[in-house]
mmCIF file with all atom_site columns, C-alpha atoms in Angstrom:
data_model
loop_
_atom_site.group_PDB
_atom_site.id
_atom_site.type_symbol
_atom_site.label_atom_id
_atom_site.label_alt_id
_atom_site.label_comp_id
_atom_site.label_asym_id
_atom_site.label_entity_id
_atom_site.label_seq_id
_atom_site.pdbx_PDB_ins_code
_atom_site.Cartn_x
_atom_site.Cartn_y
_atom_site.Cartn_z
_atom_site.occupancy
_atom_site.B_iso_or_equiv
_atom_site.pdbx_formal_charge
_atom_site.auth_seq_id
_atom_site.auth_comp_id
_atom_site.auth_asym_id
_atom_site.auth_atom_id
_atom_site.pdbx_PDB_model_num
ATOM 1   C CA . UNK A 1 1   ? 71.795 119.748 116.766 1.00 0.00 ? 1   UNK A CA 1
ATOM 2   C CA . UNK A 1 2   ? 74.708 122.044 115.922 1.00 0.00 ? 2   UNK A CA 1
ATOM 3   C CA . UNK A 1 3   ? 75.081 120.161 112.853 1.00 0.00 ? 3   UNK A CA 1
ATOM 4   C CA . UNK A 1 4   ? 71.460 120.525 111.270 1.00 0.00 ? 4   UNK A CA 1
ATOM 5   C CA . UNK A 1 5   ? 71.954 124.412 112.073 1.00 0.00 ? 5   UNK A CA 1
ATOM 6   C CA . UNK A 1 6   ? 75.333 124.480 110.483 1.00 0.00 ? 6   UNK A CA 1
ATOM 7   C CA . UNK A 1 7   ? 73.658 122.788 107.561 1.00 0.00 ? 7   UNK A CA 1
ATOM 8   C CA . UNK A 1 8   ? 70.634 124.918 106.916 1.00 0.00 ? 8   UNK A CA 1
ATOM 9   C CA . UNK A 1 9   ? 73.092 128.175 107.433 1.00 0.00 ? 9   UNK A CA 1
ATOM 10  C CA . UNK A 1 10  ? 75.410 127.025 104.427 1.00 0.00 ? 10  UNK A CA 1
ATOM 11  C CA . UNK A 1 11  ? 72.158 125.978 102.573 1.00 0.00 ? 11  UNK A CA 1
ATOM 12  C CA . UNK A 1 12  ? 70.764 129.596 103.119 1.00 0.00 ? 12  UNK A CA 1
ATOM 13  C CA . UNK A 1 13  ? 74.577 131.228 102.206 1.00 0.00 ? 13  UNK A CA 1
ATOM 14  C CA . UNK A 1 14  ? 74.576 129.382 98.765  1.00 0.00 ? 14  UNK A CA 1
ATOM 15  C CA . UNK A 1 15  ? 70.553 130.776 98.210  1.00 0.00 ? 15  UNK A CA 1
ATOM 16  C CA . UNK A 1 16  ? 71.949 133.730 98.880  1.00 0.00 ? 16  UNK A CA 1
ATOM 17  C CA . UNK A 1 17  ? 74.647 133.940 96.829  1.00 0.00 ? 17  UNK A CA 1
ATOM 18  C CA . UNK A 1 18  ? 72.813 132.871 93.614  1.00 0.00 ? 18  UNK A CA 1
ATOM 19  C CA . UNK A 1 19  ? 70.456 135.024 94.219  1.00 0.00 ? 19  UNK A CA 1
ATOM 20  C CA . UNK A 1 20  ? 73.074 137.905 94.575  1.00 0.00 ? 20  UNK A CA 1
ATOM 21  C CA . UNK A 1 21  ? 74.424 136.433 91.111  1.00 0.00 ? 21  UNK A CA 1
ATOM 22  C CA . UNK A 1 22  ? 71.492 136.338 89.494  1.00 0.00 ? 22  UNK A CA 1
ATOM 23  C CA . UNK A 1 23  ? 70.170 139.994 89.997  1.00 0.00 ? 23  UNK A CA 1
ATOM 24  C CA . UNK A 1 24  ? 73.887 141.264 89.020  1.00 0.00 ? 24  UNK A CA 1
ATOM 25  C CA . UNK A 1 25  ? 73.397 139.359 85.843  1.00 0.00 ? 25  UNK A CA 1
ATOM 26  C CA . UNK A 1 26  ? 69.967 141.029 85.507  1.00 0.00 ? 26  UNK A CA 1
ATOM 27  C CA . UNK A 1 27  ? 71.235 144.335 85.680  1.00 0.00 ? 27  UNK A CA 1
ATOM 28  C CA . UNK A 1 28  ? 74.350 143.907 83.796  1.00 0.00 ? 28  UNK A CA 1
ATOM 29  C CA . UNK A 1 29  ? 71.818 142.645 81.205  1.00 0.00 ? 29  UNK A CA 1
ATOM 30  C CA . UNK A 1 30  ? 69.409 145.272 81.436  1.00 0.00 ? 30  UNK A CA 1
ATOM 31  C CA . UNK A 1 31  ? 72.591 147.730 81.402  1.00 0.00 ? 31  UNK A CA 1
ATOM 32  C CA . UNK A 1 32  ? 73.871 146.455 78.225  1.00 0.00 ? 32  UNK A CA 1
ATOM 33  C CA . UNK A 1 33  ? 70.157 145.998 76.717  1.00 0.00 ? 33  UNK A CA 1
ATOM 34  C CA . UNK A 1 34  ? 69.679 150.459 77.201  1.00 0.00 ? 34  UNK A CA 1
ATOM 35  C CA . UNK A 1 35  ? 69.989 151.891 73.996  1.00 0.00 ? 35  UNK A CA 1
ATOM 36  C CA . UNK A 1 36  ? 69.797 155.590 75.495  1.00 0.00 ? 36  UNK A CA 1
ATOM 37  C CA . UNK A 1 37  ? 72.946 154.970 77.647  1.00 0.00 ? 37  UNK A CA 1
ATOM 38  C CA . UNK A 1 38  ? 76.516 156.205 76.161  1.00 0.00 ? 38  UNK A CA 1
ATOM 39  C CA . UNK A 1 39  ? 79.391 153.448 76.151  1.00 0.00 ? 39  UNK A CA 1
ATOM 40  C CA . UNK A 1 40  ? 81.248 155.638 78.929  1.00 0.00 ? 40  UNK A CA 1
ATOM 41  C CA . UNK A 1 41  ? 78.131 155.370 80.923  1.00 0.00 ? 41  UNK A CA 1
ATOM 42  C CA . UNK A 1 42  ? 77.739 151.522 80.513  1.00 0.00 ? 42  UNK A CA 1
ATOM 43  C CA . UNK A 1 43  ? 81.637 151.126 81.226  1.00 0.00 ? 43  UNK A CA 1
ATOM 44  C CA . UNK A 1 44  ? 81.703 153.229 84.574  1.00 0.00 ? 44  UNK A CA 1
ATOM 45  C CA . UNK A 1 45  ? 78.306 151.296 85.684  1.00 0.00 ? 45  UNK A CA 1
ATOM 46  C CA . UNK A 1 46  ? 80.293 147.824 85.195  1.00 0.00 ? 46  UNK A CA 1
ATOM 47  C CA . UNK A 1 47  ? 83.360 149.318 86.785  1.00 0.00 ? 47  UNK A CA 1
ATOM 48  C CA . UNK A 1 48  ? 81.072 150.414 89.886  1.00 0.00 ? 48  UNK A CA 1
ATOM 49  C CA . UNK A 1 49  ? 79.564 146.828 89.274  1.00 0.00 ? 49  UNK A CA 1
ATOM 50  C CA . UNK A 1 50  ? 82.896 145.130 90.057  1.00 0.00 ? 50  UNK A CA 1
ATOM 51  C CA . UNK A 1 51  ? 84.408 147.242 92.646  1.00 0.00 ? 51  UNK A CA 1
ATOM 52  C CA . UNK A 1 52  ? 81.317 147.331 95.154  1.00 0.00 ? 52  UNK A CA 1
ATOM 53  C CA . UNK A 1 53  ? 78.689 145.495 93.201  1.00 0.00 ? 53  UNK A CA 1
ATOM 54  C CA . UNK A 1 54  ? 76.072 145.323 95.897  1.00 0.00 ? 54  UNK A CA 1
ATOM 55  C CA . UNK A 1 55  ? 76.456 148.949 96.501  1.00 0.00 ? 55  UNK A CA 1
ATOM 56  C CA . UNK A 1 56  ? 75.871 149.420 92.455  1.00 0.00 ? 56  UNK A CA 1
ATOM 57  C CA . UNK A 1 57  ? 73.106 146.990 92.526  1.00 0.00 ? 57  UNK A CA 1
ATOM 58  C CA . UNK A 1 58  ? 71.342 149.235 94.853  1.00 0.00 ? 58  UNK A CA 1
ATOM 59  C CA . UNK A 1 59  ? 71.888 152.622 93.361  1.00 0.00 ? 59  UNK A CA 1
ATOM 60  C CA . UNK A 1 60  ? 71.166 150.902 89.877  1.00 0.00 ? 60  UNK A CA 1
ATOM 61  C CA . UNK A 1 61  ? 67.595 149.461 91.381  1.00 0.00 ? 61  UNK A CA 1
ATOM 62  C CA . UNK A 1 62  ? 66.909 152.931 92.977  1.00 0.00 ? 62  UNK A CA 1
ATOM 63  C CA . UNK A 1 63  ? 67.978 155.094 89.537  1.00 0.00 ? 63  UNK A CA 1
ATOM 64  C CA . UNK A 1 64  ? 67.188 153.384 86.697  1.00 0.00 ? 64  UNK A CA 1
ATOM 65  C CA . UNK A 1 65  ? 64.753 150.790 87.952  1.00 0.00 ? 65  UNK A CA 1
ATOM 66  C CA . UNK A 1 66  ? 61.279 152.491 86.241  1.00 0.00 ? 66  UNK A CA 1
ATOM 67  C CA . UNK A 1 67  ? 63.393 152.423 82.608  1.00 0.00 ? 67  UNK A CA 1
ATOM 68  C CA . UNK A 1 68  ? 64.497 148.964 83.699  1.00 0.00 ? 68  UNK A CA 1
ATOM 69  C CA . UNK A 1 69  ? 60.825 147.300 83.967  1.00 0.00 ? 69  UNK A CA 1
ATOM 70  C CA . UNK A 1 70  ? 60.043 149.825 81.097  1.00 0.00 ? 70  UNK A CA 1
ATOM 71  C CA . UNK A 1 71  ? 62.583 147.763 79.152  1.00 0.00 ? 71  UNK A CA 1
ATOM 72  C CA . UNK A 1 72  ? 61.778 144.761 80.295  1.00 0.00 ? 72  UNK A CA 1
ATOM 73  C CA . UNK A 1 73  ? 57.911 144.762 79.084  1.00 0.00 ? 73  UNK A CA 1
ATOM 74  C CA . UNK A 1 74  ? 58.786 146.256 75.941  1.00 0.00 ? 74  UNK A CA 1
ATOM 75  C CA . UNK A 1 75  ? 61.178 143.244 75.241  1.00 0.00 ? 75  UNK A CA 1
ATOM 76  C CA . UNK A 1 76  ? 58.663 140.291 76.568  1.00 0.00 ? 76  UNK A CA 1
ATOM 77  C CA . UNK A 1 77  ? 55.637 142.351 74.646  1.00 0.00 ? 77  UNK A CA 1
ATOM 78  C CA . UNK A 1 78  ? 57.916 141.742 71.448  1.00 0.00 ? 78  UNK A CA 1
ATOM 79  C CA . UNK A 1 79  ? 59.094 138.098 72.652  1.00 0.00 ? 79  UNK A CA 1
ATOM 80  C CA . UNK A 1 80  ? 55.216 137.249 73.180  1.00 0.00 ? 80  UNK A CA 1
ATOM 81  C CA . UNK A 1 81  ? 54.457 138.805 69.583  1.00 0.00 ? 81  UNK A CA 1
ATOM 82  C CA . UNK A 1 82  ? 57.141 137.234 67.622  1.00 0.00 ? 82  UNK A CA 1
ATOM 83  C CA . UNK A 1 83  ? 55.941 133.762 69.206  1.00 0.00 ? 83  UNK A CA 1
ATOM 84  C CA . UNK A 1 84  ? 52.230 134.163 68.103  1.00 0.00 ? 84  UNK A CA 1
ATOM 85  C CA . UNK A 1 85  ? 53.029 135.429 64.906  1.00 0.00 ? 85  UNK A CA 1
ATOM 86  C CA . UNK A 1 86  ? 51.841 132.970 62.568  1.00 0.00 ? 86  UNK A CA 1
ATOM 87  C CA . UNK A 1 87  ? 49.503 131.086 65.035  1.00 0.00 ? 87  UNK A CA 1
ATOM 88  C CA . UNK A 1 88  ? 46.204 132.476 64.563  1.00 0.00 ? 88  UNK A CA 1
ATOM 89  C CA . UNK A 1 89  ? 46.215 132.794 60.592  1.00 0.00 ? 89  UNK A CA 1
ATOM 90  C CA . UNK A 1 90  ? 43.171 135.052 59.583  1.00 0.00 ? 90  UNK A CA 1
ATOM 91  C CA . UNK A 1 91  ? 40.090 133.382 57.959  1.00 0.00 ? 91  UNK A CA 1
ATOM 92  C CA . UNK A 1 92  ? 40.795 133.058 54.009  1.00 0.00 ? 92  UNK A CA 1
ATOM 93  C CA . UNK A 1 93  ? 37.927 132.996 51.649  1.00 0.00 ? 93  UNK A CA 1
ATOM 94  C CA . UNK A 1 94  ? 36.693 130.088 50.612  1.00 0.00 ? 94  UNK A CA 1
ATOM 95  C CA . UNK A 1 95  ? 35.971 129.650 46.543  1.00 0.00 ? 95  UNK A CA 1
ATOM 96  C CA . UNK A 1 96  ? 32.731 129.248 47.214  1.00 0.00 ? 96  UNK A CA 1
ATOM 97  C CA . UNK A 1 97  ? 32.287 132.750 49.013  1.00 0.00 ? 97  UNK A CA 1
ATOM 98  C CA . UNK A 1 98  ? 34.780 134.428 46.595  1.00 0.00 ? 98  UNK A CA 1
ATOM 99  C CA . UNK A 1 99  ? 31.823 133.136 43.632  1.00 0.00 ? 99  UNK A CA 1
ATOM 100 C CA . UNK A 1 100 ? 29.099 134.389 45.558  1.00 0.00 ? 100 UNK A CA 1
ATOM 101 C CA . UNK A 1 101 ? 31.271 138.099 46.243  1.00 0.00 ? 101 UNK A CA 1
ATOM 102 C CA . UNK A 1 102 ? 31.900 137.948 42.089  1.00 0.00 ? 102 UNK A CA 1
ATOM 103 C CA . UNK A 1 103 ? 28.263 136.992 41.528  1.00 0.00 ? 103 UNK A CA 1
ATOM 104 C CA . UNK A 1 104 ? 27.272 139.820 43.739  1.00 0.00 ? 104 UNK A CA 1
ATOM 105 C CA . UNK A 1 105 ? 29.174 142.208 41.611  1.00 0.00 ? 105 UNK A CA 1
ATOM 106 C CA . UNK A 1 106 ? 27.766 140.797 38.401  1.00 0.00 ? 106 UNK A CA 1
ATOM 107 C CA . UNK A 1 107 ? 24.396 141.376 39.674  1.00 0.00 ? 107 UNK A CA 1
ATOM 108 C CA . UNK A 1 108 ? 25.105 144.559 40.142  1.00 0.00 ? 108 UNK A CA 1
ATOM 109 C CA . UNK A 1 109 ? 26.435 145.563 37.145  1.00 0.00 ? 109 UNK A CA 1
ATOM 110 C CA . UNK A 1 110 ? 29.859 147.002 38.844  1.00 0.00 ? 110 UNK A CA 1
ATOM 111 C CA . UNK A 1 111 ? 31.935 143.764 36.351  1.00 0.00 ? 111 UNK A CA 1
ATOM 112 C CA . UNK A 1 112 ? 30.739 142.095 32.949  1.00 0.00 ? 112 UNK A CA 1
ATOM 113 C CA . UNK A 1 113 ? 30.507 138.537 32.841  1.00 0.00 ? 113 UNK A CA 1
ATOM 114 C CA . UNK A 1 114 ? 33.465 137.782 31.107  1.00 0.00 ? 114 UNK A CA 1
ATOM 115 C CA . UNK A 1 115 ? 35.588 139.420 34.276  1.00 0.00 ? 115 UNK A CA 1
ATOM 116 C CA . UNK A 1 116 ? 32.754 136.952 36.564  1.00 0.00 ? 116 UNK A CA 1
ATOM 117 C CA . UNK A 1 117 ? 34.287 133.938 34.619  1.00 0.00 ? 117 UNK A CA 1
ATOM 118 C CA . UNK A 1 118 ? 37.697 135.196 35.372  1.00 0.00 ? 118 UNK A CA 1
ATOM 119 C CA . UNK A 1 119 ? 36.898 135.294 39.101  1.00 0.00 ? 119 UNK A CA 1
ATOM 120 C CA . UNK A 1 120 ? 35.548 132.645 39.220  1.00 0.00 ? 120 UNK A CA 1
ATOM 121 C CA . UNK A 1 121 ? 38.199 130.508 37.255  1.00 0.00 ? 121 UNK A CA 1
ATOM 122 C CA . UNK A 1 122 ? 40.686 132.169 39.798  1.00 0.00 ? 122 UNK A CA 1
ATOM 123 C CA . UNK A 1 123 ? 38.594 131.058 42.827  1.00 0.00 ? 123 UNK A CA 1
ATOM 124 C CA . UNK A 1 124 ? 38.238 127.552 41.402  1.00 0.00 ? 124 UNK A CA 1
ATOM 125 C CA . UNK A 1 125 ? 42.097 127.674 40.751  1.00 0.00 ? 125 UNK A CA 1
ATOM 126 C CA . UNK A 1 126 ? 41.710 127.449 37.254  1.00 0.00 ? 126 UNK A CA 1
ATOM 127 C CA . UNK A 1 127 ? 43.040 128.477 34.582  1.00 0.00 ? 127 UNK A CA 1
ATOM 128 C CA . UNK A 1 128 ? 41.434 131.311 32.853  1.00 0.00 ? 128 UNK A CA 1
#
């Protein structure tokens, strides 16, 4: 028995641990990621990071946590834009609906026919 409990303790150290890792790496992320903090500023906060980094995780969570999911949001809002951009391409005309538009303006009288046939060649991909 003291073996499975020996086992599960090292198991939850290790969880732990990366855990511990990976929220230092957030914030040193997030720290170098602020464009309103001075290089002084940023080099103190990793200095405080090294020397007694779960101490600096803390006050870093407590002071600048609101800017940090501020930051965060911005940065997936323009991830999630930059990944859609070109997805949804907007309806183009088709040549049959630019004629009809040209007709429409023919009828009109707003263009003479010779700018209709123009149009039109240009919807048709022709040549005019």
């Amino acid at each position: 028995m003291n073996s499975f409990w020996s086992v599960f303790l090292y198991v939850f150290w290790i969880f732990a641990f990366v855990a511990f890792l990976m929220i230092l790496f957030t914030v040193l992320v997030d720290l170098f990621r602020d464009q309103g903090l001075s290089g002084w500023a940023k080099a103190l906060w990793v200095i405080f990071l090294l020397f007694l980094p779960g101490l600096a995780i803390l006050v870093y969570l407590i002071a600048r946590g609101r800017g940090m999911a501020e930051r965060n949001l911005a940065r997936h809002a323009a991830v999630a834009e930059d990944d859609s951009w070109g997805q949804h391409p907007t309806p183009s005309a088709t040549p049959a609906s630019d004629i009809q538009q040209a007709q429409a303006l023919l009828d009109q009288g707003v263009i003479s026919s010779g700018e209709f046939d123009a149009l039109r060649a240009k919807a048709l991909g022709q040549r005019y």
